Amino acid sequence: FSSRRRHTRFKCDWSSDVCSSDLITTFKQIADAKDPQLPAEAVLMELARAYKAAGKADDAKKTLTEIVEQHADSPFAAEARTEIDRLKS
């Protein structure tokens, strides 16, 4: 997956000219703001994707693990588990 393509899984689209480090910074700020209108696990999933795109697999795993542990009932938890398994291989 690449930060250079458009993603539509989250309500906002990643523009094709945004680099991974910018996305990481943005999603970290959104996650830290804890806006009740945004599901935290959705923001964390996008942060994990940005880490993965930037080649930061350890940070991606840490973020995905946070989703699994803190949002176990969320539909994002199953996707996070799958992504963790992909990163291990």
Tab-separated table of C-alpha atoms in Angstrom:
chain	number	residue	atom	x	y	z
A	1	PHE	CA	0.000	0.000	0.000
A	2	SER	CA	1.268	3.422	-0.815
A	3	SER	CA	0.725	6.905	0.502
A	4	ARG	CA	0.797	8.040	-3.118
A	5	ARG	CA	-2.630	6.593	-3.946
A	6	ARG	CA	-6.028	7.683	-2.801
A	7	HIS	CA	-7.654	5.846	0.069
A	8	THR	CA	-11.362	5.991	0.696
A	9	ARG	CA	-11.842	3.703	3.691
A	10	PHE	CA	-11.819	6.676	6.055
A	11	LYS	CA	-14.224	9.568	5.609
A	12	CYS	CA	-11.434	11.752	4.281
A	13	ASP	CA	-9.308	10.922	1.254
A	14	TRP	CA	-5.562	10.909	1.242
A	15	SER	CA	-4.537	13.232	-1.519
A	16	SER	CA	-2.011	11.834	-3.953
A	17	ASP	CA	0.554	14.489	-3.061
A	18	VAL	CA	0.607	13.922	0.689
A	19	CYS	CA	3.644	12.098	2.054
A	20	SER	CA	3.492	9.458	4.778
A	21	SER	CA	5.242	11.582	7.397
A	22	ASP	CA	2.614	14.302	6.992
A	23	LEU	CA	-0.119	11.710	7.388
A	24	ILE	CA	1.503	10.300	10.506
A	25	THR	CA	1.660	13.743	12.075
A	26	THR	CA	-1.932	14.528	11.125
A	27	PHE	CA	-3.398	11.236	12.348
A	28	LYS	CA	-1.412	11.441	15.608
A	29	GLN	CA	-2.856	14.894	16.218
A	30	ILE	CA	-6.376	13.684	15.458
A	31	ALA	CA	-5.926	10.659	17.738
A	32	ASP	CA	-4.575	12.831	20.558
A	33	ALA	CA	-7.506	15.249	20.231
A	34	LYS	CA	-9.946	12.426	21.068
A	35	ASP	CA	-12.816	14.001	19.135
A	36	PRO	CA	-15.998	12.156	20.194
A	37	GLN	CA	-17.343	12.512	16.641
A	38	LEU	CA	-14.499	10.402	15.236
A	39	PRO	CA	-14.171	6.752	16.238
A	40	ALA	CA	-10.752	6.458	17.877
A	41	GLU	CA	-10.157	3.034	16.363
A	42	ALA	CA	-10.782	4.396	12.842
A	43	VAL	CA	-8.220	7.137	13.376
A	44	LEU	CA	-5.755	4.615	14.810
A	45	MET	CA	-6.264	2.334	11.806
A	46	GLU	CA	-5.410	5.188	9.460
A	47	LEU	CA	-2.376	6.010	11.610
A	48	ALA	CA	-1.230	2.381	11.348
A	49	ARG	CA	-1.633	2.518	7.566
A	50	ALA	CA	0.432	5.698	7.431
A	51	TYR	CA	3.163	4.058	9.537
A	52	LYS	CA	3.141	1.043	7.241
A	53	ALA	CA	3.391	3.259	4.152
A	54	ALA	CA	6.353	5.050	5.726
A	55	GLY	CA	8.117	1.736	6.341
A	56	LYS	CA	7.625	1.952	10.112
A	57	ALA	CA	6.366	-1.579	10.694
A	58	ASP	CA	7.050	-1.570	14.451
A	59	ASP	CA	4.982	1.582	14.948
A	60	ALA	CA	2.242	0.130	12.760
A	61	LYS	CA	2.170	-3.076	14.871
A	62	LYS	CA	2.058	-1.063	18.092
A	63	THR	CA	-0.871	1.002	16.822
A	64	LEU	CA	-2.713	-2.065	15.517
A	65	THR	CA	-2.179	-3.807	18.858
A	66	GLU	CA	-3.688	-0.790	20.602
A	67	ILE	CA	-6.806	-1.178	18.448
A	68	VAL	CA	-7.080	-4.884	19.313
A	69	GLU	CA	-6.557	-4.328	23.045
A	70	GLN	CA	-8.554	-1.145	23.587
A	71	HIS	CA	-11.296	-1.553	20.972
A	72	ALA	CA	-11.829	-5.311	20.901
A	73	ASP	CA	-15.531	-5.027	20.059
A	74	SER	CA	-14.932	-2.753	17.085
A	75	PRO	CA	-15.050	-4.019	13.501
A	76	PHE	CA	-11.570	-2.500	13.179
A	77	ALA	CA	-10.185	-5.025	15.686
A	78	ALA	CA	-10.541	-7.933	13.264
A	79	GLU	CA	-8.884	-5.931	10.502
A	80	ALA	CA	-6.108	-4.904	12.906
A	81	ARG	CA	-5.449	-8.568	13.791
A	82	THR	CA	-5.199	-9.425	10.093
A	83	GLU	CA	-2.765	-6.572	9.484
A	84	ILE	CA	-0.641	-7.624	12.493
A	85	ASP	CA	-0.389	-11.137	11.015
A	86	ARG	CA	0.640	-9.673	7.635
A	87	LEU	CA	3.340	-7.582	9.254
A	88	LYS	CA	4.731	-10.622	11.067
A	89	SER	CA	5.295	-12.529	7.839
